[in-house]
Amino acid sequence: MNAPRNIFGKPSEDAVLHSDARARADAATGRTVPNAEVAAWLEKVGTPEEGPMPRRWLK
């Protein structure tokens, strides 16, 4: 059984390298979300207008 991951601990170097590689691959293929779109969604978090993160951001 795997030990629970500590979300507050420092990530391993392998984890950082892997996430960097995934982010670079996403950016290279155009899988990005415009900053203005993310900012508009974040401004609604914690308000009555809050909604879920758009599913299309996960494609």
N, CA, C and O atoms as a printed pandas DataFrame, in Angstrom:
     atom_number atom_name residue_name chain_id  residue_number  x_coord  y_coord  z_coord
0              1         N          MET        A               1    0.843   -1.186    0.000
1              2        CA          MET        A               1    0.000    0.000    0.000
2              3         C          MET        A               1    0.886    1.247    0.000
3              4         O          MET        A               1    1.857    1.330    0.752
4              5         N          ASN        A               2    0.545    2.198   -0.837
5              6        CA          ASN        A               2    1.319    3.435   -0.910
6              7         C          ASN        A               2    0.947    4.364    0.234
7              8         O          ASN        A               2   -0.220    4.464    0.613
8              9         N          ALA        A               3    1.938    5.036    0.773
9             10        CA          ALA        A               3    1.684    6.018    1.825
10            11         C          ALA        A               3    0.994    7.228    1.214
11            12         O          ALA        A               3    1.257    7.574    0.062
12            13         N          PRO        A               4    0.106    7.880    1.978
13            14        CA          PRO        A               4   -0.547    9.085    1.447
14            15         C          PRO        A               4    0.485   10.153    1.114
15            16         O          PRO        A               4    1.477   10.322    1.823
16            17         N          ARG        A               5    0.238   10.857    0.038
17            18        CA          ARG        A               5    1.149   11.915   -0.385
18            19         C          ARG        A               5    0.939   13.152    0.477
19            20         O          ARG        A               5   -0.199   13.550    0.723
20            21         N          ASN        A               6    1.996   13.745    0.924
21            22        CA          ASN        A               6    1.921   14.963    1.716
22            23         C          ASN        A               6    1.821   16.147    0.765
23            24         O          ASN        A               6    2.794   16.492    0.094
24            25         N          ILE        A               7    0.644   16.772    0.704
25            26        CA          ILE        A               7    0.455   17.881   -0.233
26            27         C          ILE        A               7    1.226   19.131    0.180
27            28         O          ILE        A               7    1.378   20.058   -0.615
28            29         N          PHE        A               8    1.711   19.161    1.414
29            30        CA          PHE        A               8    2.436   20.335    1.886
30            31         C          PHE        A               8    3.947   20.143    1.843
31            32         O          PHE        A               8    4.701   21.080    2.105
32            33         N          GLY        A               9    4.386   18.947    1.517
33            34        CA          GLY        A               9    5.814   18.666    1.464
34            35         C          GLY        A               9    6.411   19.096    0.136
35            36         O          GLY        A               9    5.696   19.400   -0.819
36            37         N          LYS        A              10    7.710   19.114    0.096
37            38        CA          LYS        A              10    8.424   19.474   -1.127
38            39         C          LYS        A              10    8.322   18.313   -2.117
39            40         O          LYS        A              10    8.590   17.169   -1.750
40            41         N          PRO        A              11    7.935   18.592   -3.373
41            42        CA          PRO        A              11    7.842   17.509   -4.356
42            43         C          PRO        A              11    9.232   16.986   -4.716
43            44         O          PRO        A              11   10.232   17.696   -4.613
44            45         N          SER        A              12    9.262   15.728   -5.140
45            46        CA          SER        A              12   10.546   15.148   -5.541
46            47         C          SER        A              12   11.025   15.812   -6.833
47            48         O          SER        A              12   10.236   16.395   -7.576
48            49         N          GLU        A              13   12.311   15.713   -7.080
49            50        CA          GLU        A              13   12.868   16.292   -8.305
50            51         C          GLU        A              13   12.255   15.625   -9.531
51            52         O          GLU        A              13   11.990   16.288  -10.534
52            53         N          ASP        A              14   12.026   14.306   -9.453
53            54        CA          ASP        A              14   11.398   13.596  -10.574
54            55         C          ASP        A              14    9.998   14.125  -10.853
55            56         O          ASP        A              14    9.609   14.287  -12.010
56            57         N          ALA        A              15    9.240   14.396   -9.790
57            58        CA          ALA        A              15    7.883   14.914   -9.964
58            59         C          ALA        A              15    7.908   16.287  -10.624
59            60         O          ALA        A              15    7.085   16.575  -11.493
60            61         N          VAL        A              16    8.840   17.124  -10.220
61            62        CA          VAL        A              16    8.962   18.463  -10.803
62            63         C          VAL        A              16    9.345   18.370  -12.276
63            64         O          VAL        A              16    8.765   19.057  -13.117
64            65         N          LEU        A              17   10.319   17.522  -12.586
65            66        CA          LEU        A              17   10.744   17.363  -13.982
66            67         C          LEU        A              17    9.605   16.828  -14.846
67            68         O          LEU        A              17    9.420   17.270  -15.980
68            69         N          HIS        A              18    8.847   15.880  -14.311
69            70        CA          HIS        A              18    7.723   15.309  -15.055
70            71         C          HIS        A              18    6.645   16.366  -15.311
71            72         O          HIS        A              18    6.142   16.476  -16.429
72            73         N          SER        A              19    6.289   17.142  -14.285
73            74        CA          SER        A              19    5.248   18.155  -14.476
74            75         C          SER        A              19    5.719   19.261  -15.415
75            76         O          SER        A              19    4.921   19.790  -16.189
76            77         N          ASP        A              20    6.994   19.617  -15.360
77            78        CA          ASP        A              20    7.535   20.608  -16.299
78            79         C          ASP        A              20    7.451   20.096  -17.737
79            80         O          ASP        A              20    7.075   20.836  -18.646
80            81         N          ALA        A              21    7.803   18.827  -17.932
81            82        CA          ALA        A              21    7.751   18.244  -19.281
82            83         C          ALA        A              21    6.320   18.212  -19.807
83            84         O          ALA        A              21    6.084   18.502  -20.980
84            85         N          ARG        A              22    5.372   17.864  -18.953
85            86        CA          ARG        A              22    3.963   17.849  -19.375
86            87         C          ARG        A              22    3.489   19.253  -19.729
87            88         O          ARG        A              22    2.790   19.439  -20.725
88            89         N          ALA        A              23    3.864   20.237  -18.925
89            90        CA          ALA        A              23    3.449   21.614  -19.191
90            91         C          ALA        A              23    4.038   22.118  -20.505
91            92         O          ALA        A              23    3.349   22.775  -21.285
92            93         N          ARG        A              24    5.294   21.817  -20.747
93            94        CA          ARG        A              24    5.933   22.241  -22.006
94            95         C          ARG        A              24    5.285   21.563  -23.208
95            96         O          ARG        A              24    5.097   22.191  -24.250
96            97         N          ALA        A              25    4.944   20.285  -23.068
97            98        CA          ALA        A              25    4.282   19.566  -24.163
98            99         C          ALA        A              25    2.898   20.155  -24.425
99           100         O          ALA        A              25    2.505   20.318  -25.580
100          101         N          ASP        A              26    2.158   20.475  -23.367
101          102        CA          ASP        A              26    0.842   21.097  -23.538
102          103         C          ASP        A              26    0.967   22.436  -24.252
103          104         O          ASP        A              26    0.212   22.717  -25.183
104          105         N          ALA        A              27    1.908   23.255  -23.826
105          106        CA          ALA        A              27    2.091   24.566  -24.453
106          107         C          ALA        A              27    2.506   24.427  -25.912
107          108         O          ALA        A              27    2.051   25.192  -26.763
108          109         N          ALA        A              28    3.361   23.462  -26.202
109          110        CA          ALA        A              28    3.842   23.271  -27.571
110          111         C          ALA        A              28    2.725   22.857  -28.517
111          112         O          ALA        A              28    2.780   23.151  -29.711
112          113         N          THR        A              29    1.711   22.177  -27.992
113          114        CA          THR        A              29    0.606   21.718  -28.838
114          115         C          THR        A              29   -0.612   22.633  -28.752
115          116         O          THR        A              29   -1.660   22.334  -29.326
116          117         N          GLY        A              30   -0.475   23.752  -28.032
117          118        CA          GLY        A              30   -1.575   24.709  -27.969
118          119         C          GLY        A              30   -2.629   24.404  -26.929
119          120         O          GLY        A              30   -3.686   25.035  -26.931
120          121         N          ARG        A              31   -2.380   23.454  -26.035
121          122        CA          ARG        A              31   -3.342   23.139  -24.974
122          123         C          ARG        A              31   -3.121   24.110  -23.815
123          124         O          ARG        A              31   -2.556   23.755  -22.780
124          125         N          THR        A              32   -3.577   25.331  -24.016
125          126        CA          THR        A              32   -3.439   26.363  -22.995
126          127         C          THR        A              32   -4.776   27.067  -22.820
127          128         O          THR        A              32   -5.668   26.940  -23.658
128          129         N          VAL        A              33   -4.908   27.801  -21.736
129          130        CA          VAL        A              33   -6.110   28.584  -21.460
130          131         C          VAL        A              33   -5.656   30.031  -21.300
131          132         O          VAL        A              33   -4.734   30.308  -20.533
132          133         N          PRO        A              34   -6.295   30.956  -22.017
133          134        CA          PRO        A              34   -5.890   32.358  -21.903
134          135         C          PRO        A              34   -5.994   32.877  -20.460
135          136         O          PRO        A              34   -6.944   32.560  -19.744
136          137         N          ASN        A              35   -5.012   33.668  -20.052
137          138        CA          ASN        A              35   -4.975   34.211  -18.699
138          139         C          ASN        A              35   -6.246   34.981  -18.355
139          140         O          ASN        A              35   -6.754   34.859  -17.240
140          141         N          ALA        A              36   -6.760   35.759  -19.279
141          142        CA          ALA        A              36   -7.967   36.551  -19.005
142          143         C          ALA        A              36   -9.151   35.644  -18.678
143          144         O          ALA        A              36   -9.981   35.982  -17.834
144          145         N          GLU        A              37   -9.227   34.497  -19.343
145          146        CA          GLU        A              37  -10.314   33.546  -19.096
146          147         C          GLU        A              37  -10.190   32.931  -17.697
147          148         O          GLU        A              37  -11.183   32.787  -16.985
148          149         N          VAL        A              38   -8.973   32.575  -17.318
149          150        CA          VAL        A              38   -8.740   32.010  -15.987
150          151         C          VAL        A              38   -9.017   33.067  -14.919
151          152         O          VAL        A              38   -9.652   32.775  -13.905
152          153         N          ALA        A              39   -8.546   34.286  -15.140
153          154        CA          ALA        A              39   -8.745   35.368  -14.171
154          155         C          ALA        A              39  -10.227   35.653  -13.969
155          156         O          ALA        A              39  -10.667   35.870  -12.840
156          157         N          ALA        A              40  -11.001   35.656  -15.049
157          158        CA          ALA        A              40  -12.442   35.908  -14.941
158          159         C          ALA        A              40  -13.112   34.813  -14.117
159          160         O          ALA        A              40  -13.998   35.099  -13.312
160          161         N          TRP        A              41  -12.699   33.564  -14.310
161          162        CA          TRP        A              41  -13.266   32.462  -13.540
162          163         C          TRP        A              41  -12.860   32.580  -12.063
163          164         O          TRP        A              41  -13.690   32.391  -11.173
164          165         N          LEU        A              42  -11.584   32.892  -11.807
165          166        CA          LEU        A              42  -11.100   33.000  -10.430
166          167         C          LEU        A              42  -11.783   34.123   -9.660
167          168         O          LEU        A              42  -11.987   34.005   -8.452
168          169         N          GLU        A              43  -12.137   35.206  -10.336
169          170        CA          GLU        A              43  -12.806   36.317   -9.655
170          171         C          GLU        A              43  -14.159   35.907   -9.094
171          172         O          GLU        A              43  -14.658   36.545   -8.167
172          173         N          LYS        A              44  -14.760   34.857   -9.638
173          174        CA          LYS        A              44  -16.069   34.395   -9.179
174          175         C          LYS        A              44  -15.982   33.357   -8.064
175          176         O          LYS        A              44  -16.984   33.060   -7.415
176          177         N          VAL        A              45  -14.794   32.806   -7.839
177          178        CA          VAL        A              45  -14.634   31.800   -6.790
178          179         C          VAL        A              45  -14.941   32.431   -5.437
179          180         O          VAL        A              45  -14.428   33.501   -5.108
180          181         N          GLY        A              46  -15.783   31.759   -4.657
181          182        CA          GLY        A              46  -16.165   32.261   -3.340
182          183         C          GLY        A              46  -17.318   33.239   -3.366
183          184         O          GLY        A              46  -17.666   33.810   -2.333
184          185         N          THR        A              47  -17.923   33.445   -4.535
185          186        CA          THR        A              47  -19.073   34.339   -4.659
186          187         C          THR        A              47  -20.297   33.513   -5.056
187          188         O          THR        A              47  -20.161   32.344   -5.415
188          189         N          PRO        A              48  -21.488   34.109   -4.996
189          190        CA          PRO        A              48  -22.688   33.384   -5.431
190          191         C          PRO        A              48  -22.645   32.988   -6.912
191          192         O          PRO        A              48  -23.350   32.065   -7.320
192          193         N          GLU        A              49  -21.834   33.666   -7.713
193          194        CA          GLU        A              49  -21.733   33.357   -9.144
194          195         C          GLU        A              49  -20.724   32.246   -9.436
195          196         O          GLU        A              49  -20.517   31.879  -10.593
196          197         N          GLU        A              50  -20.094   31.708   -8.376
197          198        CA          GLU        A              50  -19.070   30.678   -8.583
198          199         C          GLU        A              50  -19.641   29.477   -9.325
199          200         O          GLU        A              50  -20.757   29.030   -9.064
200          201         N          GLY        A              51  -18.855   28.977  -10.243
201          202        CA          GLY        A              51  -19.230   27.778  -10.982
202          203         C          GLY        A              51  -18.041   26.849  -11.069
203          204         O          GLY        A              51  -16.931   27.218  -10.684
204          205         N          PRO        A              52  -18.260   25.647  -11.571
205          206        CA          PRO        A              52  -17.140   24.717  -11.697
206          207         C          PRO        A              52  -16.156   25.177  -12.771
207          208         O          PRO        A              52  -16.492   25.972  -13.649
208          209         N          MET        A              53  -14.953   24.666  -12.678
209          210        CA          MET        A              53  -13.957   24.944  -13.710
210          211         C          MET        A              53  -14.481   24.405  -15.037
211          212         O          MET        A              53  -14.970   23.277  -15.089
212          213         N          PRO        A              54  -14.388   25.183  -16.100
213          214        CA          PRO        A              54  -14.861   24.694  -17.399
214          215         C          PRO        A              54  -14.173   23.386  -17.795
215          216         O          PRO        A              54  -12.947   23.289  -17.757
216          217         N          ARG        A              55  -14.963   22.386  -18.172
217          218        CA          ARG        A              55  -14.422   21.070  -18.532
218          219         C          ARG        A              55  -13.505   21.148  -19.749
219          220         O          ARG        A              55  -12.584   20.342  -19.882
220          221         N          ARG        A              56  -13.748   22.106  -20.631
221          222        CA          ARG        A              56  -12.908   22.195  -21.830
222          223         C          ARG        A              56  -11.460   22.531  -21.474
223          224         O          ARG        A              56  -10.561   22.304  -22.284
224          225         N          TRP        A              57  -11.221   23.064  -20.283
225          226        CA          TRP        A              57   -9.858   23.348  -19.853
226          227         C          TRP        A              57   -9.075   22.057  -19.620
227          228         O          TRP        A              57   -7.844   22.081  -19.609
228          229         N          LEU        A              58   -9.758   20.949  -19.436
229          230        CA          LEU        A              58   -9.094   19.683  -19.131
230          231         C          LEU        A              58   -8.769   18.866  -20.369
231          232         O          LEU        A              58   -8.181   17.790  -20.255
232          233         N          LYS        A              59   -9.134   19.347  -21.542
233          234        CA          LYS        A              59   -8.882   18.589  -22.773
234          235         C          LYS        A              59   -7.449   18.696  -23.198
235          236         O          LYS        A              59   -7.062   18.119  -24.214
